[in-house]
Amino acid sequence: MIIDLLNVDKELAKVKNSDIVRYAKRSLLFNNLSDFAIKTRISYAIITVNLGYQASNQLMAIYDTILDNVHDLPALAASMGNERAGLHNVKAEALHRFCLDFDKDPSKYYKRKNQTYRQYRDQLMDIYGLGIVKSSFAVEIMYPLQTEV
């Protein structure tokens, strides 16, 4: 939505209550990072490596199927390959490794209190398949209001 700053009152009147409720609910996701939220956001960063917007959306359409197969590497690779995901074997391996490791010890993937966001980003770069750009992306979707990495 683009707001005409010269007519702010008119523009604000166009905002629907349902939009406000939806945005408020969405903002709650940013304030409470559970194991599930962290795993989901890092998984999304892994899945979308080297993909454009449209291809990322196609993969996200089968996201639940992907996560259902995460512990079965051949099925995971097949489900990603069926969607013509580029580098699907590498992504499947990266996602498989990450999820197995995350399930063993989720605390490794939390930001520590004394850690800067850049240090946290660098920590996430240890995940197979994530470089600096996608690690930055993962941090930004976990902490969208706080980070500038």
PDB file of N, CA, C and O in Angstrom, residues 13-79:
ATOM      1  N   ALA A  13      -8.152   6.249   6.473  1.00  0.00           N
ATOM      2  CA  ALA A  13      -9.551   5.802   6.471  1.00  0.00           C
ATOM      3  C   ALA A  13      -9.740   4.582   5.568  1.00  0.00           C
ATOM      4  O   ALA A  13     -10.677   3.811   5.753  1.00  0.00           O
ATOM      5  N   LYS A  14      -8.834   4.395   4.623  1.00  0.00           N
ATOM      6  CA  LYS A  14      -8.917   3.246   3.711  1.00  0.00           C
ATOM      7  C   LYS A  14      -8.446   1.942   4.359  1.00  0.00           C
ATOM      8  O   LYS A  14      -8.752   0.863   3.864  1.00  0.00           O
ATOM      9  N   VAL A  15      -7.705   2.038   5.444  1.00  0.00           N
ATOM     10  CA  VAL A  15      -7.173   0.835   6.094  1.00  0.00           C
ATOM     11  C   VAL A  15      -8.314   0.103   6.782  1.00  0.00           C
ATOM     12  O   VAL A  15      -9.070   0.676   7.565  1.00  0.00           O
ATOM     13  N   LYS A  16      -8.434  -1.159   6.485  1.00  0.00           N
ATOM     14  CA  LYS A  16      -9.515  -1.973   7.031  1.00  0.00           C
ATOM     15  C   LYS A  16      -9.130  -2.521   8.401  1.00  0.00           C
ATOM     16  O   LYS A  16      -7.965  -2.814   8.654  1.00  0.00           O
ATOM     17  N   ASN A  17     -10.115  -2.669   9.268  1.00  0.00           N
ATOM     18  CA  ASN A  17      -9.863  -3.259  10.585  1.00  0.00           C
ATOM     19  C   ASN A  17      -9.288  -4.665  10.453  1.00  0.00           C
ATOM     20  O   ASN A  17      -8.437  -5.068  11.234  1.00  0.00           O
ATOM     21  N   SER A  18      -9.750  -5.415   9.463  1.00  0.00           N
ATOM     22  CA  SER A  18      -9.240  -6.778   9.273  1.00  0.00           C
ATOM     23  C   SER A  18      -7.744  -6.759   8.954  1.00  0.00           C
ATOM     24  O   SER A  18      -7.004  -7.647   9.376  1.00  0.00           O
ATOM     25  N   ASP A  19      -7.288  -5.730   8.223  1.00  0.00           N
ATOM     26  CA  ASP A  19      -5.853  -5.603   7.936  1.00  0.00           C
ATOM     27  C   ASP A  19      -5.076  -5.318   9.213  1.00  0.00           C
ATOM     28  O   ASP A  19      -3.994  -5.873   9.427  1.00  0.00           O
ATOM     29  N   ILE A  20      -5.621  -4.467  10.052  1.00  0.00           N
ATOM     30  CA  ILE A  20      -4.950  -4.133  11.313  1.00  0.00           C
ATOM     31  C   ILE A  20      -4.816  -5.378  12.180  1.00  0.00           C
ATOM     32  O   ILE A  20      -3.746  -5.659  12.733  1.00  0.00           O
ATOM     33  N   VAL A  21      -5.877  -6.158  12.275  1.00  0.00           N
ATOM     34  CA  VAL A  21      -5.843  -7.395  13.066  1.00  0.00           C
ATOM     35  C   VAL A  21      -4.822  -8.366  12.483  1.00  0.00           C
ATOM     36  O   VAL A  21      -4.020  -8.964  13.206  1.00  0.00           O
ATOM     37  N   ARG A  22      -4.825  -8.513  11.159  1.00  0.00           N
ATOM     38  CA  ARG A  22      -3.885  -9.425  10.499  1.00  0.00           C
ATOM     39  C   ARG A  22      -2.439  -8.997  10.751  1.00  0.00           C
ATOM     40  O   ARG A  22      -1.589  -9.814  11.076  1.00  0.00           O
ATOM     41  N   TYR A  23      -2.152  -7.722  10.617  1.00  0.00           N
ATOM     42  CA  TYR A  23      -0.797  -7.233  10.855  1.00  0.00           C
ATOM     43  C   TYR A  23      -0.400  -7.367  12.321  1.00  0.00           C
ATOM     44  O   TYR A  23       0.743  -7.672  12.637  1.00  0.00           O
ATOM     45  N   ALA A  24      -1.338  -7.143  13.214  1.00  0.00           N
ATOM     46  CA  ALA A  24      -1.048  -7.288  14.643  1.00  0.00           C
ATOM     47  C   ALA A  24      -0.712  -8.741  14.977  1.00  0.00           C
ATOM     48  O   ALA A  24       0.240  -9.015  15.716  1.00  0.00           O
ATOM     49  N   LYS A  25      -1.474  -9.675  14.424  1.00  0.00           N
ATOM     50  CA  LYS A  25      -1.184 -11.095  14.652  1.00  0.00           C
ATOM     51  C   LYS A  25       0.181 -11.467  14.086  1.00  0.00           C
ATOM     52  O   LYS A  25       0.941 -12.201  14.697  1.00  0.00           O
ATOM     53  N   ARG A  26       0.466 -10.951  12.915  1.00  0.00           N
ATOM     54  CA  ARG A  26       1.755 -11.241  12.284  1.00  0.00           C
ATOM     55  C   ARG A  26       2.904 -10.682  13.127  1.00  0.00           C
ATOM     56  O   ARG A  26       3.936 -11.305  13.265  1.00  0.00           O
ATOM     57  N   SER A  27       2.714  -9.506  13.707  1.00  0.00           N
ATOM     58  CA  SER A  27       3.789  -8.912  14.507  1.00  0.00           C
ATOM     59  C   SER A  27       4.084  -9.726  15.762  1.00  0.00           C
ATOM     60  O   SER A  27       5.200  -9.711  16.265  1.00  0.00           O
ATOM     61  N   LEU A  28       3.078 -10.454  16.262  1.00  0.00           N
ATOM     62  CA  LEU A  28       3.317 -11.314  17.424  1.00  0.00           C
ATOM     63  C   LEU A  28       4.325 -12.408  17.107  1.00  0.00           C
ATOM     64  O   LEU A  28       5.072 -12.848  17.978  1.00  0.00           O
ATOM     65  N   LEU A  29       4.357 -12.849  15.852  1.00  0.00           N
ATOM     66  CA  LEU A  29       5.316 -13.876  15.452  1.00  0.00           C
ATOM     67  C   LEU A  29       6.752 -13.388  15.617  1.00  0.00           C
ATOM     68  O   LEU A  29       7.657 -14.165  15.845  1.00  0.00           O
ATOM     69  N   PHE A  30       6.960 -12.081  15.477  1.00  0.00           N
ATOM     70  CA  PHE A  30       8.303 -11.537  15.567  1.00  0.00           C
ATOM     71  C   PHE A  30       8.779 -11.398  17.006  1.00  0.00           C
ATOM     72  O   PHE A  30       9.957 -11.247  17.260  1.00  0.00           O
ATOM     73  N   ASN A  31       7.852 -11.397  17.946  1.00  0.00           N
ATOM     74  CA  ASN A  31       8.208 -11.177  19.338  1.00  0.00           C
ATOM     75  C   ASN A  31       8.443 -12.471  20.108  1.00  0.00           C
ATOM     76  O   ASN A  31       8.958 -12.437  21.204  1.00  0.00           O
ATOM     77  N   ASN A  32       8.036 -13.593  19.550  1.00  0.00           N
ATOM     78  CA  ASN A  32       8.139 -14.855  20.265  1.00  0.00           C
ATOM     79  C   ASN A  32       8.760 -15.897  19.357  1.00  0.00           C
ATOM     80  O   ASN A  32       8.073 -16.545  18.589  1.00  0.00           O
ATOM     81  N   LEU A  33      10.059 -16.044  19.424  1.00  0.00           N
ATOM     82  CA  LEU A  33      10.741 -17.003  18.572  1.00  0.00           C
ATOM     83  C   LEU A  33      10.861 -18.344  19.281  1.00  0.00           C
ATOM     84  O   LEU A  33      11.733 -18.550  20.111  1.00  0.00           O
ATOM     85  N   SER A  34       9.975 -19.236  18.946  1.00  0.00           N
ATOM     86  CA  SER A  34       9.994 -20.589  19.478  1.00  0.00           C
ATOM     87  C   SER A  34      10.963 -21.436  18.648  1.00  0.00           C
ATOM     88  O   SER A  34      11.470 -20.998  17.613  1.00  0.00           O
ATOM     89  N   ASP A  35      11.189 -22.663  19.093  1.00  0.00           N
ATOM     90  CA  ASP A  35      12.001 -23.588  18.297  1.00  0.00           C
ATOM     91  C   ASP A  35      11.418 -23.710  16.894  1.00  0.00           C
ATOM     92  O   ASP A  35      12.139 -23.675  15.898  1.00  0.00           O
ATOM     93  N   PHE A  36      10.089 -23.862  16.826  1.00  0.00           N
ATOM     94  CA  PHE A  36       9.424 -24.009  15.535  1.00  0.00           C
ATOM     95  C   PHE A  36       9.669 -22.792  14.639  1.00  0.00           C
ATOM     96  O   PHE A  36       9.948 -22.924  13.451  1.00  0.00           O
ATOM     97  N   ALA A  37       9.560 -21.592  15.209  1.00  0.00           N
ATOM     98  CA  ALA A  37       9.743 -20.368  14.424  1.00  0.00           C
ATOM     99  C   ALA A  37      11.167 -20.264  13.887  1.00  0.00           C
ATOM    100  O   ALA A  37      11.376 -19.909  12.724  1.00  0.00           O
ATOM    101  N   ILE A  38      12.139 -20.573  14.710  1.00  0.00           N
ATOM    102  CA  ILE A  38      13.533 -20.506  14.264  1.00  0.00           C
ATOM    103  C   ILE A  38      13.800 -21.563  13.194  1.00  0.00           C
ATOM    104  O   ILE A  38      14.388 -21.281  12.151  1.00  0.00           O
ATOM    105  N   LYS A  39      13.357 -22.782  13.448  1.00  0.00           N
ATOM    106  CA  LYS A  39      13.566 -23.863  12.479  1.00  0.00           C
ATOM    107  C   LYS A  39      12.909 -23.531  11.147  1.00  0.00           C
ATOM    108  O   LYS A  39      13.484 -23.737  10.082  1.00  0.00           O
ATOM    109  N   THR A  40      11.710 -22.999  11.191  1.00  0.00           N
ATOM    110  CA  THR A  40      10.971 -22.658   9.977  1.00  0.00           C
ATOM    111  C   THR A  40      11.683 -21.571   9.185  1.00  0.00           C
ATOM    112  O   THR A  40      11.830 -21.672   7.970  1.00  0.00           O
ATOM    113  N   ARG A  41      12.142 -20.539   9.857  1.00  0.00           N
ATOM    114  CA  ARG A  41      12.779 -19.421   9.153  1.00  0.00           C
ATOM    115  C   ARG A  41      14.133 -19.813   8.566  1.00  0.00           C
ATOM    116  O   ARG A  41      14.468 -19.424   7.447  1.00  0.00           O
ATOM    117  N   ILE A  42      14.909 -20.587   9.299  1.00  0.00           N
ATOM    118  CA  ILE A  42      16.193 -21.030   8.749  1.00  0.00           C
ATOM    119  C   ILE A  42      15.946 -22.006   7.599  1.00  0.00           C
ATOM    120  O   ILE A  42      16.628 -21.950   6.572  1.00  0.00           O
ATOM    121  N   SER A  43      14.957 -22.874   7.746  1.00  0.00           N
ATOM    122  CA  SER A  43      14.606 -23.801   6.662  1.00  0.00           C
ATOM    123  C   SER A  43      14.207 -23.032   5.408  1.00  0.00           C
ATOM    124  O   SER A  43      14.603 -23.382   4.289  1.00  0.00           O
ATOM    125  N   TYR A  44      13.438 -21.973   5.587  1.00  0.00           N
ATOM    126  CA  TYR A  44      13.027 -21.148   4.454  1.00  0.00           C
ATOM    127  C   TYR A  44      14.254 -20.541   3.769  1.00  0.00           C
ATOM    128  O   TYR A  44      14.332 -20.517   2.530  1.00  0.00           O
ATOM    129  N   ALA A  45      15.205 -20.075   4.552  1.00  0.00           N
ATOM    130  CA  ALA A  45      16.424 -19.505   3.969  1.00  0.00           C
ATOM    131  C   ALA A  45      17.171 -20.559   3.163  1.00  0.00           C
ATOM    132  O   ALA A  45      17.673 -20.285   2.067  1.00  0.00           O
ATOM    133  N   ILE A  46      17.241 -21.780   3.676  1.00  0.00           N
ATOM    134  CA  ILE A  46      17.926 -22.862   2.954  1.00  0.00           C
ATOM    135  C   ILE A  46      17.188 -23.189   1.659  1.00  0.00           C
ATOM    136  O   ILE A  46      17.791 -23.325   0.593  1.00  0.00           O
ATOM    137  N   ILE A  47      15.888 -23.323   1.746  1.00  0.00           N
ATOM    138  CA  ILE A  47      15.082 -23.715   0.588  1.00  0.00           C
ATOM    139  C   ILE A  47      15.174 -22.691  -0.536  1.00  0.00           C
ATOM    140  O   ILE A  47      15.186 -23.040  -1.711  1.00  0.00           O
ATOM    141  N   THR A  48      15.264 -21.430  -0.197  1.00  0.00           N
ATOM    142  CA  THR A  48      15.217 -20.379  -1.212  1.00  0.00           C
ATOM    143  C   THR A  48      16.588 -19.952  -1.737  1.00  0.00           C
ATOM    144  O   THR A  48      16.668 -18.993  -2.510  1.00  0.00           O
ATOM    145  N   VAL A  49      17.643 -20.655  -1.384  1.00  0.00           N
ATOM    146  CA  VAL A  49      18.975 -20.336  -1.908  1.00  0.00           C
ATOM    147  C   VAL A  49      18.937 -20.447  -3.433  1.00  0.00           C
ATOM    148  O   VAL A  49      18.441 -21.423  -3.985  1.00  0.00           O
ATOM    149  N   ASN A  50      19.465 -19.441  -4.107  1.00  0.00           N
ATOM    150  CA  ASN A  50      19.560 -19.396  -5.568  1.00  0.00           C
ATOM    151  C   ASN A  50      18.217 -19.497  -6.284  1.00  0.00           C
ATOM    152  O   ASN A  50      18.151 -19.972  -7.403  1.00  0.00           O
ATOM    153  N   LEU A  51      17.159 -19.070  -5.655  1.00  0.00           N
ATOM    154  CA  LEU A  51      15.850 -19.075  -6.303  1.00  0.00           C
ATOM    155  C   LEU A  51      15.326 -17.654  -6.406  1.00  0.00           C
ATOM    156  O   LEU A  51      15.510 -16.856  -5.499  1.00  0.00           O
ATOM    157  N   GLY A  52      14.640 -17.382  -7.482  1.00  0.00           N
ATOM    158  CA  GLY A  52      13.948 -16.108  -7.626  1.00  0.00           C
ATOM    159  C   GLY A  52      12.657 -16.136  -6.836  1.00  0.00           C
ATOM    160  O   GLY A  52      12.271 -17.155  -6.253  1.00  0.00           O
ATOM    161  N   TYR A  53      11.962 -15.038  -6.847  1.00  0.00           N
ATOM    162  CA  TYR A  53      10.728 -14.891  -6.073  1.00  0.00           C
ATOM    163  C   TYR A  53       9.674 -15.920  -6.470  1.00  0.00           C
ATOM    164  O   TYR A  53       9.071 -16.576  -5.629  1.00  0.00           O
ATOM    165  N   GLN A  54       9.444 -16.087  -7.769  1.00  0.00           N
ATOM    166  CA  GLN A  54       8.390 -16.989  -8.236  1.00  0.00           C
ATOM    167  C   GLN A  54       8.710 -18.439  -7.890  1.00  0.00           C
ATOM    168  O   GLN A  54       7.854 -19.176  -7.401  1.00  0.00           O
ATOM    169  N   ALA A  55       9.947 -18.856  -8.106  1.00  0.00           N
ATOM    170  CA  ALA A  55      10.339 -20.232  -7.784  1.00  0.00           C
ATOM    171  C   ALA A  55      10.277 -20.473  -6.275  1.00  0.00           C
ATOM    172  O   ALA A  55       9.893 -21.557  -5.833  1.00  0.00           O
ATOM    173  N   SER A  56      10.629 -19.471  -5.477  1.00  0.00           N
ATOM    174  CA  SER A  56      10.537 -19.593  -4.020  1.00  0.00           C
ATOM    175  C   SER A  56       9.090 -19.818  -3.609  1.00  0.00           C
ATOM    176  O   SER A  56       8.802 -20.652  -2.756  1.00  0.00           O
ATOM    177  N   ASN A  57       8.174 -19.089  -4.228  1.00  0.00           N
ATOM    178  CA  ASN A  57       6.758 -19.249  -3.912  1.00  0.00           C
ATOM    179  C   ASN A  57       6.246 -20.626  -4.303  1.00  0.00           C
ATOM    180  O   ASN A  57       5.419 -21.211  -3.596  1.00  0.00           O
ATOM    181  N   GLN A  58       6.742 -21.166  -5.421  1.00  0.00           N
ATOM    182  CA  GLN A  58       6.338 -22.506  -5.821  1.00  0.00           C
ATOM    183  C   GLN A  58       6.783 -23.534  -4.781  1.00  0.00           C
ATOM    184  O   GLN A  58       6.036 -24.438  -4.434  1.00  0.00           O
ATOM    185  N   LEU A  59       8.002 -23.382  -4.289  1.00  0.00           N
ATOM    186  CA  LEU A  59       8.485 -24.309  -3.260  1.00  0.00           C
ATOM    187  C   LEU A  59       7.708 -24.138  -1.966  1.00  0.00           C
ATOM    188  O   LEU A  59       7.420 -25.114  -1.277  1.00  0.00           O
ATOM    189  N   MET A  60       7.375 -22.912  -1.632  1.00  0.00           N
ATOM    190  CA  MET A  60       6.644 -22.688  -0.394  1.00  0.00           C
ATOM    191  C   MET A  60       5.237 -23.274  -0.469  1.00  0.00           C
ATOM    192  O   MET A  60       4.651 -23.612   0.555  1.00  0.00           O
ATOM    193  N   ALA A  61       4.707 -23.452  -1.670  1.00  0.00           N
ATOM    194  CA  ALA A  61       3.389 -24.066  -1.819  1.00  0.00           C
ATOM    195  C   ALA A  61       3.411 -25.523  -1.347  1.00  0.00           C
ATOM    196  O   ALA A  61       2.394 -26.052  -0.914  1.00  0.00           O
ATOM    197  N   ILE A  62       4.582 -26.153  -1.411  1.00  0.00           N
ATOM    198  CA  ILE A  62       4.691 -27.538  -0.939  1.00  0.00           C
ATOM    199  C   ILE A  62       5.550 -27.622   0.326  1.00  0.00           C
ATOM    200  O   ILE A  62       6.089 -28.662   0.663  1.00  0.00           O
ATOM    201  N   TYR A  63       5.653 -26.507   1.033  1.00  0.00           N
ATOM    202  CA  TYR A  63       6.516 -26.423   2.214  1.00  0.00           C
ATOM    203  C   TYR A  63       6.202 -27.506   3.248  1.00  0.00           C
ATOM    204  O   TYR A  63       7.098 -28.139   3.784  1.00  0.00           O
ATOM    205  N   ASP A  64       4.916 -27.744   3.497  1.00  0.00           N
ATOM    206  CA  ASP A  64       4.545 -28.777   4.471  1.00  0.00           C
ATOM    207  C   ASP A  64       5.017 -30.154   4.016  1.00  0.00           C
ATOM    208  O   ASP A  64       5.497 -30.951   4.819  1.00  0.00           O
ATOM    209  N   THR A  65       4.887 -30.430   2.716  1.00  0.00           N
ATOM    210  CA  THR A  65       5.368 -31.710   2.176  1.00  0.00           C
ATOM    211  C   THR A  65       6.873 -31.820   2.344  1.00  0.00           C
ATOM    212  O   THR A  65       7.388 -32.877   2.713  1.00  0.00           O
ATOM    213  N   ILE A  66       7.558 -30.727   2.089  1.00  0.00           N
ATOM    214  CA  ILE A  66       9.014 -30.722   2.251  1.00  0.00           C
ATOM    215  C   ILE A  66       9.376 -31.044   3.699  1.00  0.00           C
ATOM    216  O   ILE A  66      10.209 -31.909   3.958  1.00  0.00           O
ATOM    217  N   LEU A  67       8.739 -30.369   4.645  1.00  0.00           N
ATOM    218  CA  LEU A  67       9.063 -30.598   6.053  1.00  0.00           C
ATOM    219  C   LEU A  67       8.651 -31.988   6.523  1.00  0.00           C
ATOM    220  O   LEU A  67       9.291 -32.562   7.399  1.00  0.00           O
ATOM    221  N   ASP A  68       7.595 -32.551   5.935  1.00  0.00           N
ATOM    222  CA  ASP A  68       7.195 -33.925   6.276  1.00  0.00           C
ATOM    223  C   ASP A  68       8.259 -34.931   5.865  1.00  0.00           C
ATOM    224  O   ASP A  68       8.390 -35.991   6.474  1.00  0.00           O
ATOM    225  N   ASN A  69       9.017 -34.620   4.825  1.00  0.00           N
ATOM    226  CA  ASN A  69      10.027 -35.534   4.292  1.00  0.00           C
ATOM    227  C   ASN A  69      11.442 -35.225   4.753  1.00  0.00           C
ATOM    228  O   ASN A  69      12.383 -35.832   4.271  1.00  0.00           O
ATOM    229  N   VAL A  70      11.592 -34.298   5.674  1.00  0.00           N
ATOM    230  CA  VAL A  70      12.917 -33.782   5.993  1.00  0.00           C
ATOM    231  C   VAL A  70      13.865 -34.851   6.558  1.00  0.00           C
ATOM    232  O   VAL A  70      15.073 -34.758   6.395  1.00  0.00           O
ATOM    233  N   HIS A  71      13.324 -35.880   7.187  1.00  0.00           N
ATOM    234  CA  HIS A  71      14.193 -36.925   7.744  1.00  0.00           C
ATOM    235  C   HIS A  71      14.426 -38.074   6.763  1.00  0.00           C
ATOM    236  O   HIS A  71      15.192 -38.977   7.049  1.00  0.00           O
ATOM    237  N   ASP A  72      13.786 -38.016   5.606  1.00  0.00           N
ATOM    238  CA  ASP A  72      13.939 -39.020   4.553  1.00  0.00           C
ATOM    239  C   ASP A  72      14.563 -38.312   3.351  1.00  0.00           C
ATOM    240  O   ASP A  72      13.863 -37.741   2.525  1.00  0.00           O
ATOM    241  N   LEU A  73      15.895 -38.344   3.276  1.00  0.00           N
ATOM    242  CA  LEU A  73      16.614 -37.556   2.276  1.00  0.00           C
ATOM    243  C   LEU A  73      16.172 -37.846   0.842  1.00  0.00           C
ATOM    244  O   LEU A  73      15.930 -36.910   0.077  1.00  0.00           O
ATOM    245  N   PRO A  74      16.031 -39.116   0.418  1.00  0.00           N
ATOM    246  CA  PRO A  74      15.583 -39.346  -0.968  1.00  0.00           C
ATOM    247  C   PRO A  74      14.193 -38.768  -1.254  1.00  0.00           C
ATOM    248  O   PRO A  74      13.963 -38.175  -2.318  1.00  0.00           O
ATOM    249  N   ALA A  75      13.259 -38.906  -0.307  1.00  0.00           N
ATOM    250  CA  ALA A  75      11.908 -38.361  -0.503  1.00  0.00           C
ATOM    251  C   ALA A  75      11.949 -36.837  -0.512  1.00  0.00           C
ATOM    252  O   ALA A  75      11.224 -36.190  -1.281  1.00  0.00           O
ATOM    253  N   LEU A  76      12.798 -36.269   0.324  1.00  0.00           N
ATOM    254  CA  LEU A  76      12.944 -34.811   0.371  1.00  0.00           C
ATOM    255  C   LEU A  76      13.471 -34.291  -0.959  1.00  0.00           C
ATOM    256  O   LEU A  76      12.926 -33.341  -1.529  1.00  0.00           O
ATOM    257  N   ALA A  77      14.530 -34.916  -1.463  1.00  0.00           N
ATOM    258  CA  ALA A  77      15.107 -34.499  -2.744  1.00  0.00           C
ATOM    259  C   ALA A  77      14.088 -34.654  -3.869  1.00  0.00           C
ATOM    260  O   ALA A  77      13.977 -33.789  -4.747  1.00  0.00           O
ATOM    261  N   ALA A  78      13.309 -35.736  -3.826  1.00  0.00           N
ATOM    262  CA  ALA A  78      12.299 -35.961  -4.868  1.00  0.00           C
ATOM    263  C   ALA A  78      11.207 -34.898  -4.812  1.00  0.00           C
ATOM    264  O   ALA A  78      10.801 -34.360  -5.852  1.00  0.00           O
ATOM    265  N   SER A  79      10.740 -34.561  -3.606  1.00  0.00           N
ATOM    266  CA  SER A  79       9.677 -33.562  -3.505  1.00  0.00           C
ATOM    267  C   SER A  79      10.163 -32.191  -3.967  1.00  0.00           C
ATOM    268  O   SER A  79       9.422 -31.451  -4.610  1.00  0.00           O
TER     269      SER A  79
END
